[in-house]
Each structure stands twice: as C-alpha cells, then as structure tokens.
PDB file of C-alpha atoms and ligand atoms in Angstrom:
ATOM      1  CA  MET B   1      -0.048   0.303  -0.093  1.00  0.00           C
ATOM      2  CA  LYS B   2       1.432   3.635  -1.004  1.00  0.00           C
ATOM      3  CA  THR B   3       2.588   5.282   2.084  1.00  0.00           C
ATOM      4  CA  PRO B   4      -0.223   9.027   2.354  1.00  0.00           C
ATOM      5  CA  GLU B   5       1.419  12.060   1.562  1.00  0.00           C
ATOM      6  CA  VAL B   6       1.922  13.967   4.642  1.00  0.00           C
ATOM      7  CA  ARG B   7       1.911  17.722   4.387  1.00  0.00           C
ATOM      8  CA  GLY B   8       2.550  20.241   5.812  1.00  0.00           C
ATOM      9  CA  SER B   9       6.333  21.387   7.455  1.00  0.00           C
ATOM     10  CA  VAL B  10       7.610  18.395   7.569  1.00  0.00           C
ATOM     11  CA  VAL B  11      11.451  17.962   7.974  1.00  0.00           C
ATOM     12  CA  ASP B  12      12.837  14.073   7.100  1.00  0.00           C
ATOM     13  CA  HIS B  13      10.641  10.838   6.456  1.00  0.00           C
ATOM     14  CA  GLN B  14      10.357  10.039   9.489  1.00  0.00           C
ATOM     15  CA  THR B  15       7.289  12.549   9.805  1.00  0.00           C
ATOM     16  CA  ARG B  16       8.897  15.298  11.854  1.00  0.00           C
ATOM     17  CA  CYS B  17       8.886  19.034  11.366  1.00  0.00           C
ATOM     18  CA  VAL B  18       9.608  22.259  12.144  1.00  0.00           C
ATOM     19  CA  HIS B  19       7.517  22.793  15.713  1.00  0.00           C
ATOM     20  CA  TYR B  20       8.251  19.222  16.572  1.00  0.00           C
ATOM     21  CA  PHE B  21      11.138  17.336  15.481  1.00  0.00           C
ATOM     22  CA  SER B  22      12.226  15.017  19.655  1.00  0.00           C
ATOM     23  CA  ASP B  23      13.027  11.507  19.055  1.00  0.00           C
ATOM     24  CA  ARG B  24      10.471  10.391  20.044  1.00  0.00           C
ATOM     25  CA  ASP B  25       8.038  12.949  17.398  1.00  0.00           C
ATOM     26  CA  ILE B  26       6.958  10.349  14.522  1.00  0.00           C
ATOM     27  CA  ILE B  27       3.847  10.433  14.291  1.00  0.00           C
ATOM     28  CA  ALA B  28       1.141  12.203  11.885  1.00  0.00           C
ATOM     29  CA  ILE B  29      -2.393  12.668  12.145  1.00  0.00           C
ATOM     30  CA  LYS B  30      -4.911  13.269   9.645  1.00  0.00           C
ATOM     31  CA  PHE B  31      -7.170  15.531  10.235  1.00  0.00           C
ATOM     32  CA  ALA B  32     -11.333  14.920   9.851  1.00  0.00           C
ATOM     33  CA  CYS B  33     -11.800  18.232   7.912  1.00  0.00           C
ATOM     34  CA  CYS B  34      -9.863  17.736   4.856  1.00  0.00           C
ATOM     35  CA  GLY B  35      -8.456  13.564   4.932  1.00  0.00           C
ATOM     36  CA  ALA B  36      -5.363  15.471   4.460  1.00  0.00           C
ATOM     37  CA  TYR B  37      -2.220  13.995   7.396  1.00  0.00           C
ATOM     38  CA  TYR B  38      -0.009  17.211   8.919  1.00  0.00           C
ATOM     39  CA  PRO B  39       3.051  16.146  11.651  1.00  0.00           C
ATOM     40  CA  CYS B  40       0.959  18.448  13.824  1.00  0.00           C
ATOM     41  CA  TYR B  41      -1.819  21.223  14.328  1.00  0.00           C
ATOM     42  CA  LYS B  42       0.460  24.193  14.376  1.00  0.00           C
ATOM     43  CA  CYS B  43       0.932  22.538  10.545  1.00  0.00           C
ATOM     44  CA  HIS B  44      -2.291  22.636   9.532  1.00  0.00           C
ATOM     45  CA  GLN B  45      -2.739  25.446  10.871  1.00  0.00           C
ATOM     46  CA  ASP B  46      -0.214  27.896   8.382  1.00  0.00           C
ATOM     47  CA  ASN B  47      -0.665  25.511   4.931  1.00  0.00           C
ATOM     48  CA  ALA B  48      -4.446  23.953   5.413  1.00  0.00           C
ATOM     49  CA  GLY B  49      -6.424  27.600   5.351  1.00  0.00           C
ATOM     50  CA  HIS B  50      -9.030  26.482   7.412  1.00  0.00           C
ATOM     51  CA  PRO B  51      -9.930  25.598  10.864  1.00  0.00           C
ATOM     52  CA  VAL B  52      -9.686  22.144  12.390  1.00  0.00           C
ATOM     53  CA  ARG B  53     -12.553  19.786  12.705  1.00  0.00           C
ATOM     54  CA  LEU B  54     -11.852  18.141  15.567  1.00  0.00           C
ATOM     55  CA  TRP B  55     -12.206  14.479  14.944  1.00  0.00           C
ATOM     56  CA  GLU B  56     -16.211  12.824  16.606  1.00  0.00           C
ATOM     57  CA  ARG B  57     -16.019   9.767  19.695  1.00  0.00           C
ATOM     58  CA  HIS B  58     -17.910   7.446  17.366  1.00  0.00           C
ATOM     59  CA  GLN B  59     -15.240   8.165  14.146  1.00  0.00           C
ATOM     60  CA  PHE B  60     -11.976   6.704  16.369  1.00  0.00           C
ATOM     61  CA  ASN B  61     -12.230   3.243  14.624  1.00  0.00           C
ATOM     62  CA  LYS B  62     -10.798   5.431  11.831  1.00  0.00           C
ATOM     63  CA  LYS B  63      -7.142   4.966  10.776  1.00  0.00           C
ATOM     64  CA  ALA B  64      -6.023   8.700  10.610  1.00  0.00           C
ATOM     65  CA  ILE B  65      -2.832   7.808  12.672  1.00  0.00           C
ATOM     66  CA  LEU B  66       0.748   7.551  10.746  1.00  0.00           C
ATOM     67  CA  CYS B  67       3.726   5.672  12.556  1.00  0.00           C
ATOM     68  CA  GLY B  68       6.854   7.444  11.536  1.00  0.00           C
ATOM     69  CA  CYS B  69       8.642   4.852  11.540  1.00  0.00           C
ATOM     70  CA  CYS B  70       6.768   1.934   9.924  1.00  0.00           C
ATOM     71  CA  GLN B  71       4.228   3.568   7.850  1.00  0.00           C
ATOM     72  CA  LYS B  72       1.785   1.706   8.767  1.00  0.00           C
ATOM     73  CA  GLU B  73      -2.018   3.960   9.424  1.00  0.00           C
ATOM     74  CA  LEU B  74      -3.674   3.022  12.739  1.00  0.00           C
ATOM     75  CA  SER B  75      -6.871   3.785  13.997  1.00  0.00           C
ATOM     76  CA  ILE B  76      -7.518   6.823  16.635  1.00  0.00           C
ATOM     77  CA  SER B  77      -8.701   4.410  19.324  1.00  0.00           C
ATOM     78  CA  SER B  78      -5.942   2.035  19.003  1.00  0.00           C
ATOM     79  CA  TYR B  79      -3.410   5.134  18.998  1.00  0.00           C
ATOM     80  CA  LEU B  80      -5.297   6.677  22.095  1.00  0.00           C
ATOM     81  CA  ASN B  81      -4.963   3.770  24.219  1.00  0.00           C
ATOM     82  CA  THR B  82      -1.397   3.175  23.345  1.00  0.00           C
ATOM     83  CA  ASP B  83       2.249   4.715  24.508  1.00  0.00           C
ATOM     84  CA  ASN B  84       3.781   2.604  20.563  1.00  0.00           C
ATOM     85  CA  CYS B  85       3.684   2.079  18.041  1.00  0.00           C
ATOM     86  CA  PRO B  86       1.728  -1.197  17.898  1.00  0.00           C
ATOM     87  CA  ASN B  87       3.635  -3.229  14.347  1.00  0.00           C
ATOM     88  CA  CYS B  88       7.164  -1.765  15.254  1.00  0.00           C
ATOM     89  CA  HIS B  89       6.495  -0.380  18.554  1.00  0.00           C
ATOM     90  CA  ALA B  90       8.059   2.621  18.114  1.00  0.00           C
ATOM     91  CA  ALA B  91       7.810   4.480  21.295  1.00  0.00           C
ATOM     92  CA  PHE B  92       5.643   8.024  20.685  1.00  0.00           C
ATOM     93  CA  ASN B  93       5.994  10.560  22.868  1.00  0.00           C
ATOM     94  CA  PRO B  94       4.020  11.343  26.085  1.00  0.00           C
ATOM     95  CA  GLY B  95       3.879  14.268  25.976  1.00  0.00           C
ATOM     96  CA  CYS B  96       1.302  14.810  21.901  1.00  0.00           C
ATOM     97  CA  ARG B  97      -1.360  13.795  25.704  1.00  0.00           C
ATOM     98  CA  ASN B  98      -1.555  17.544  26.078  1.00  0.00           C
ATOM     99  CA  HIS B  99      -2.814  17.654  22.632  1.00  0.00           C
ATOM    100  CA  HIS B 100      -5.341  15.417  22.532  1.00  0.00           C
ATOM    101  CA  HIS B 101      -8.147  17.826  22.815  1.00  0.00           C
ATOM    102  CA  LEU B 102      -6.756  19.998  19.082  1.00  0.00           C
ATOM    103  CA  TYR B 103      -6.882  16.479  17.004  1.00  0.00           C
ATOM    104  CA  PHE B 104      -9.866  14.322  19.299  1.00  0.00           C
ATOM    105  CA  ASN B 105     -13.250  15.566  21.136  1.00  0.00           C
ATOM    106  CA  ILE B 106     -12.114  13.567  23.754  1.00  0.00           C
TER     107      ILE B 106
HETATM  108 ZN1   ZN O 201      -7.989  20.322   7.843  1.00  0.00          ZN
HETATM  109 ZN1   ZN O 202       4.163  21.645  12.824  1.00  0.00          ZN
HETATM  110 ZN1   ZN O 203       4.812   1.671  13.402  1.00  0.00          ZN
END
C-alpha cells in the first residue's frame, strides 16, 4: 500500500516537523476537516487555510494516525490506548497527550 502524503513543514521521512522534532515525534495525524495528514496542528494551521474540525468519538475507529517509523496507519482508538506503535513498537511521545483535545473530541 502506498504511504499517505504528509503535508506541512515536514523535515524528515519520519514525519518530524519544524515544530516537533524529538526522537519520539514520529507520528502524523489525519485531520477530519480535509482528510490530509499533517505532523501537528501547527502545520495544519499554517498550511491548510481552514479551521480544524475535531474527530468525533464515533469516528475513533477510523485509521487517522500514521507511524512515521514503519509508515503503518492505526486507528484513533488504538492510538489513544497505547504509547508505542502496535506494529513496529517505536515509542510515541507521551507529551502528545496534552494536545489530544486539539485533534480529538475527547
Ligand atoms: Zn483540515
Ligand atoms: Zn508541525
Ligand atoms: Zn510503527
């Protein structure tokens, strides 16, 4: 399967961006409003030209998280229930939890 395109200010092939580029910043999030992957909400804000629409709870089964390490997509609910990639076991940044409300209606 083709790897989804990640938009925004991406700085490497593991979806790090100019805003978040630690070892563990390896995911991109698909936005409900436009269906496009961005590394973070700031990249969406700078590039999309429209306000963010949050994922609603009944959509949490949708695959909207891209692991930049193995390029596999995971569902929102599995992402919210793990701190590493279920496929390649790369650790995700636990600090992202503080930003979940910017993406998901939780
Ligand atoms: Zn959008
Ligand atoms: Zn960014
Ligand atoms: Zn992975």
